[in-house]
Amino acid sequence: VPLSRSALLPLLLALGCGTKPTDSALRAGDSAGASSCDGPVDDVQSGLQVDCATSGCTLEVVSTSPAPPDRGNNTWQLQVRAADGTPAALQDLTVAPFMPAHDHGTAPAEFEGTAEGTAWSVGPFDLFMPGRWELRTAFTRADGTEDTAVVAFCVEG
Ligand SMILES: [Cu+2]
């Protein structure tokens, strides 16, 4: 990656987080509260399935570590299921954790998954702030069809 994580993280915090520009990075990271997780979220646990954007499949959360997701390093196992529920083979799967309210993601921004049978392991990715995160997932099915799915969840302070 062109920028080291240690160089980019303070930049992300300075640019994206908190409404008061004078807040320090630590202050922004500590500003947990009910209002920090506004918006719809999924109940992230083993077996959760969310709809794919276009091709009629679902994205299943096989497992997360830690469970439920928490601040710091997280590793997830994901699996795409066809419309009939059978596990779908994929060519690739990439996730981009993102905080829409703050308009920032992680460093690096994307994490390529590793196939484990029909499931894919992604991470560790650092959910470094409390609040509402989206795991924006993009993948290519065996027939070349590209699709996306989003899992939204709250990270507690
Ligand atoms: Cu943030």
PDB file of C-alpha atoms and ligand atoms in Angstrom:
ATOM      1  CA  VAL A   1       0.000   0.000   0.000  1.00  0.00           C
ATOM      2  CA  PRO A   2       1.319   3.471  -0.776  1.00  0.00           C
ATOM      3  CA  LEU A   3       0.597   4.839   2.660  1.00  0.00           C
ATOM      4  CA  SER A   4       1.317   3.016   5.848  1.00  0.00           C
ATOM      5  CA  ARG A   5      -1.587   2.471   8.177  1.00  0.00           C
ATOM      6  CA  SER A   6       0.056   4.605  10.832  1.00  0.00           C
ATOM      7  CA  ALA A   7       0.310   7.490   8.402  1.00  0.00           C
ATOM      8  CA  LEU A   8      -3.192   7.213   7.000  1.00  0.00           C
ATOM      9  CA  LEU A   9      -5.241   6.564  10.094  1.00  0.00           C
ATOM     10  CA  PRO A  10      -4.777  10.008  11.703  1.00  0.00           C
ATOM     11  CA  LEU A  11      -5.587  11.536   8.334  1.00  0.00           C
ATOM     12  CA  LEU A  12      -8.829   9.605   8.123  1.00  0.00           C
ATOM     13  CA  LEU A  13      -9.745  10.586  11.632  1.00  0.00           C
ATOM     14  CA  ALA A  14      -8.917  14.230  11.002  1.00  0.00           C
ATOM     15  CA  LEU A  15     -10.833  14.381   7.734  1.00  0.00           C
ATOM     16  CA  GLY A  16     -13.790  12.200   8.355  1.00  0.00           C
ATOM     17  CA  CYS A  17     -14.797  11.953  11.938  1.00  0.00           C
ATOM     18  CA  GLY A  18     -16.596  14.246  14.287  1.00  0.00           C
ATOM     19  CA  THR A  19     -18.315  17.477  13.528  1.00  0.00           C
ATOM     20  CA  LYS A  20     -15.813  19.665  15.354  1.00  0.00           C
ATOM     21  CA  PRO A  21     -12.606  20.016  13.377  1.00  0.00           C
ATOM     22  CA  THR A  22     -10.718  20.933  16.514  1.00  0.00           C
ATOM     23  CA  ASP A  23     -11.505  17.613  18.150  1.00  0.00           C
ATOM     24  CA  SER A  24      -8.445  15.454  18.504  1.00  0.00           C
ATOM     25  CA  ALA A  25      -8.399  11.988  17.019  1.00  0.00           C
ATOM     26  CA  LEU A  26      -8.721  10.512  20.468  1.00  0.00           C
ATOM     27  CA  ARG A  27     -11.723  12.660  21.228  1.00  0.00           C
ATOM     28  CA  ALA A  28     -13.410  11.594  18.005  1.00  0.00           C
ATOM     29  CA  GLY A  29     -12.726   7.969  18.793  1.00  0.00           C
ATOM     30  CA  ASP A  30     -14.258   8.287  22.211  1.00  0.00           C
ATOM     31  CA  SER A  31     -17.435  10.030  21.141  1.00  0.00           C
ATOM     32  CA  ALA A  32     -19.642   6.969  21.364  1.00  0.00           C
ATOM     33  CA  GLY A  33     -23.341   7.358  21.924  1.00  0.00           C
ATOM     34  CA  ALA A  34     -26.739   6.412  20.641  1.00  0.00           C
ATOM     35  CA  SER A  35     -26.601   9.071  17.967  1.00  0.00           C
ATOM     36  CA  SER A  36     -23.370   7.651  16.592  1.00  0.00           C
ATOM     37  CA  CYS A  37     -25.168   4.592  15.222  1.00  0.00           C
ATOM     38  CA  ASP A  38     -28.182   6.071  13.489  1.00  0.00           C
ATOM     39  CA  GLY A  39     -29.513   4.174  10.520  1.00  0.00           C
ATOM     40  CA  PRO A  40     -30.693   0.675   9.725  1.00  0.00           C
ATOM     41  CA  VAL A  41     -28.504  -2.193  10.860  1.00  0.00           C
ATOM     42  CA  ASP A  42     -28.562  -5.948  10.470  1.00  0.00           C
ATOM     43  CA  ASP A  43     -28.441  -8.371  13.377  1.00  0.00           C
ATOM     44  CA  VAL A  44     -24.978  -9.713  12.605  1.00  0.00           C
ATOM     45  CA  GLN A  45     -24.654 -13.293  13.782  1.00  0.00           C
ATOM     46  CA  SER A  46     -23.935 -16.641  12.185  1.00  0.00           C
ATOM     47  CA  GLY A  47     -26.545 -17.393   9.542  1.00  0.00           C
ATOM     48  CA  LEU A  48     -27.542 -13.802   8.790  1.00  0.00           C
ATOM     49  CA  GLN A  49     -28.358 -13.408   5.103  1.00  0.00           C
ATOM     50  CA  VAL A  50     -28.679 -10.124   3.218  1.00  0.00           C
ATOM     51  CA  ASP A  51     -29.864  -9.713  -0.354  1.00  0.00           C
ATOM     52  CA  CYS A  52     -27.382  -9.193  -3.159  1.00  0.00           C
ATOM     53  CA  ALA A  53     -27.867  -5.991  -5.111  1.00  0.00           C
ATOM     54  CA  THR A  54     -28.761  -7.364  -8.525  1.00  0.00           C
ATOM     55  CA  SER A  55     -28.472 -11.088  -9.203  1.00  0.00           C
ATOM     56  CA  GLY A  56     -30.973 -12.629  -6.835  1.00  0.00           C
ATOM     57  CA  CYS A  57     -28.440 -14.183  -4.492  1.00  0.00           C
ATOM     58  CA  THR A  58     -27.894 -13.686  -0.791  1.00  0.00           C
ATOM     59  CA  LEU A  59     -24.734 -13.010   1.173  1.00  0.00           C
ATOM     60  CA  GLU A  60     -24.519 -15.097   4.326  1.00  0.00           C
ATOM     61  CA  VAL A  61     -22.461 -14.215   7.368  1.00  0.00           C
ATOM     62  CA  VAL A  62     -21.057 -17.617   8.282  1.00  0.00           C
ATOM     63  CA  SER A  63     -19.192 -16.307  11.329  1.00  0.00           C
ATOM     64  CA  THR A  64     -17.455 -13.258  12.736  1.00  0.00           C
ATOM     65  CA  SER A  65     -14.545 -12.942  15.116  1.00  0.00           C
ATOM     66  CA  PRO A  66     -15.133 -11.359  17.482  1.00  0.00           C
ATOM     67  CA  ALA A  67     -18.870 -12.079  17.714  1.00  0.00           C
ATOM     68  CA  PRO A  68     -20.614  -9.744  17.645  1.00  0.00           C
ATOM     69  CA  PRO A  69     -18.302  -7.405  15.714  1.00  0.00           C
ATOM     70  CA  ASP A  70     -16.354  -5.067  17.988  1.00  0.00           C
ATOM     71  CA  ARG A  71     -13.754  -2.347  17.844  1.00  0.00           C
ATOM     72  CA  GLY A  72     -10.343  -3.417  16.626  1.00  0.00           C
ATOM     73  CA  ASN A  73      -9.420  -6.256  14.328  1.00  0.00           C
ATOM     74  CA  ASN A  74     -12.278  -8.317  12.923  1.00  0.00           C
ATOM     75  CA  THR A  75     -12.243 -11.357  10.642  1.00  0.00           C
ATOM     76  CA  TRP A  76     -15.421 -12.568   8.954  1.00  0.00           C
ATOM     77  CA  GLN A  77     -16.398 -15.672   7.004  1.00  0.00           C
ATOM     78  CA  LEU A  78     -18.867 -14.959   4.219  1.00  0.00           C
ATOM     79  CA  GLN A  79     -20.680 -17.133   1.711  1.00  0.00           C
ATOM     80  CA  VAL A  80     -22.865 -16.312  -1.254  1.00  0.00           C
ATOM     81  CA  ARG A  81     -25.954 -18.434  -1.793  1.00  0.00           C
ATOM     82  CA  ALA A  82     -27.826 -18.688  -5.062  1.00  0.00           C
ATOM     83  CA  ALA A  83     -31.516 -17.851  -5.185  1.00  0.00           C
ATOM     84  CA  ASP A  84     -32.337 -21.508  -4.451  1.00  0.00           C
ATOM     85  CA  GLY A  85     -30.158 -21.409  -1.338  1.00  0.00           C
ATOM     86  CA  THR A  86     -27.261 -23.506  -2.581  1.00  0.00           C
ATOM     87  CA  PRO A  87     -23.748 -22.172  -1.907  1.00  0.00           C
ATOM     88  CA  ALA A  88     -22.468 -20.313  -4.964  1.00  0.00           C
ATOM     89  CA  ALA A  89     -18.908 -20.661  -6.220  1.00  0.00           C
ATOM     90  CA  LEU A  90     -17.093 -17.348  -6.575  1.00  0.00           C
ATOM     91  CA  GLN A  91     -14.064 -16.184  -8.502  1.00  0.00           C
ATOM     92  CA  ASP A  92     -13.255 -13.496  -5.943  1.00  0.00           C
ATOM     93  CA  LEU A  93     -14.691 -11.581  -2.998  1.00  0.00           C
ATOM     94  CA  THR A  94     -13.543  -8.228  -1.620  1.00  0.00           C
ATOM     95  CA  VAL A  95     -14.863  -6.190   1.292  1.00  0.00           C
ATOM     96  CA  ALA A  96     -14.617  -2.486   2.030  1.00  0.00           C
ATOM     97  CA  PRO A  97     -15.588  -1.565   5.604  1.00  0.00           C
ATOM     98  CA  PHE A  98     -17.064   1.944   5.572  1.00  0.00           C
ATOM     99  CA  MET A  99     -18.619   4.471   7.975  1.00  0.00           C
ATOM    100  CA  PRO A 100     -21.154   6.411   5.880  1.00  0.00           C
ATOM    101  CA  ALA A 101     -21.811   9.005   8.583  1.00  0.00           C
ATOM    102  CA  HIS A 102     -18.150   9.959   8.581  1.00  0.00           C
ATOM    103  CA  ASP A 103     -17.422   9.230   4.920  1.00  0.00           C
ATOM    104  CA  HIS A 104     -14.385   7.101   5.639  1.00  0.00           C
ATOM    105  CA  GLY A 105     -13.332   3.505   5.562  1.00  0.00           C
ATOM    106  CA  THR A 106     -10.377   1.609   6.872  1.00  0.00           C
ATOM    107  CA  ALA A 107      -6.700   1.562   5.949  1.00  0.00           C
ATOM    108  CA  PRO A 108      -6.290  -0.151   3.601  1.00  0.00           C
ATOM    109  CA  ALA A 109      -9.733   0.493   2.178  1.00  0.00           C
ATOM    110  CA  GLU A 110     -10.301  -2.982   0.735  1.00  0.00           C
ATOM    111  CA  PHE A 111      -9.560  -6.517   1.827  1.00  0.00           C
ATOM    112  CA  GLU A 112      -9.459  -9.446  -0.562  1.00  0.00           C
ATOM    113  CA  GLY A 113     -11.056 -12.622   0.669  1.00  0.00           C
ATOM    114  CA  THR A 114      -9.451 -16.049   0.809  1.00  0.00           C
ATOM    115  CA  ALA A 115     -11.554 -18.985  -0.335  1.00  0.00           C
ATOM    116  CA  GLU A 116     -12.251 -21.678   2.246  1.00  0.00           C
ATOM    117  CA  GLY A 117     -14.422 -24.112   0.333  1.00  0.00           C
ATOM    118  CA  THR A 118     -17.454 -22.120  -0.779  1.00  0.00           C
ATOM    119  CA  ALA A 119     -16.966 -19.658   2.080  1.00  0.00           C
ATOM    120  CA  TRP A 120     -14.542 -16.748   2.022  1.00  0.00           C
ATOM    121  CA  SER A 121     -12.498 -15.416   4.899  1.00  0.00           C
ATOM    122  CA  VAL A 122     -11.805 -11.670   5.000  1.00  0.00           C
ATOM    123  CA  GLY A 123      -9.698  -9.703   7.420  1.00  0.00           C
ATOM    124  CA  PRO A 124      -8.420  -8.830   9.814  1.00  0.00           C
ATOM    125  CA  PHE A 125      -9.823  -5.345   9.204  1.00  0.00           C
ATOM    126  CA  ASP A 126      -9.621  -2.707  11.912  1.00  0.00           C
ATOM    127  CA  LEU A 127     -12.993  -1.228  12.933  1.00  0.00           C
ATOM    128  CA  PHE A 128     -11.254   1.560  14.782  1.00  0.00           C
ATOM    129  CA  MET A 129     -14.268   3.680  15.764  1.00  0.00           C
ATOM    130  CA  PRO A 130     -17.570   3.026  17.471  1.00  0.00           C
ATOM    131  CA  GLY A 131     -20.657   3.719  15.389  1.00  0.00           C
ATOM    132  CA  ARG A 132     -22.439   2.396  12.336  1.00  0.00           C
ATOM    133  CA  TRP A 133     -20.283   0.542   9.830  1.00  0.00           C
ATOM    134  CA  GLU A 134     -21.144  -1.075   6.527  1.00  0.00           C
ATOM    135  CA  LEU A 135     -19.253  -4.079   5.201  1.00  0.00           C
ATOM    136  CA  ARG A 136     -19.522  -3.315   1.487  1.00  0.00           C
ATOM    137  CA  THR A 137     -18.917  -6.618  -0.268  1.00  0.00           C
ATOM    138  CA  ALA A 138     -18.200  -7.120  -3.966  1.00  0.00           C
ATOM    139  CA  PHE A 139     -17.734 -10.484  -5.633  1.00  0.00           C
ATOM    140  CA  THR A 140     -17.618 -12.280  -8.949  1.00  0.00           C
ATOM    141  CA  ARG A 141     -19.667 -15.423  -9.380  1.00  0.00           C
ATOM    142  CA  ALA A 142     -18.371 -18.438 -11.287  1.00  0.00           C
ATOM    143  CA  ASP A 143     -20.185 -17.373 -14.459  1.00  0.00           C
ATOM    144  CA  GLY A 144     -18.504 -13.960 -14.353  1.00  0.00           C
ATOM    145  CA  THR A 145     -21.512 -12.106 -12.925  1.00  0.00           C
ATOM    146  CA  GLU A 146     -20.426  -9.331 -10.596  1.00  0.00           C
ATOM    147  CA  ASP A 147     -22.623  -8.363  -7.672  1.00  0.00           C
ATOM    148  CA  THR A 148     -22.515  -6.583  -4.332  1.00  0.00           C
ATOM    149  CA  ALA A 149     -24.123  -6.838  -0.918  1.00  0.00           C
ATOM    150  CA  VAL A 150     -23.929  -4.706   2.203  1.00  0.00           C
ATOM    151  CA  VAL A 151     -24.047  -5.779   5.841  1.00  0.00           C
ATOM    152  CA  ALA A 152     -24.658  -2.870   8.235  1.00  0.00           C
ATOM    153  CA  PHE A 153     -23.930  -3.071  11.938  1.00  0.00           C
ATOM    154  CA  CYS A 154     -23.079  -1.070  15.023  1.00  0.00           C
ATOM    155  CA  VAL A 155     -19.718  -1.157  16.741  1.00  0.00           C
ATOM    156  CA  GLU A 156     -20.079  -0.364  20.434  1.00  0.00           C
ATOM    157  CA  GLY A 157     -17.828   2.145  22.109  1.00  0.00           C
TER     158      GLY A 157
HETATM  159 CU    CU B   1     -15.718   7.273  11.778  1.00  0.00          CU
END
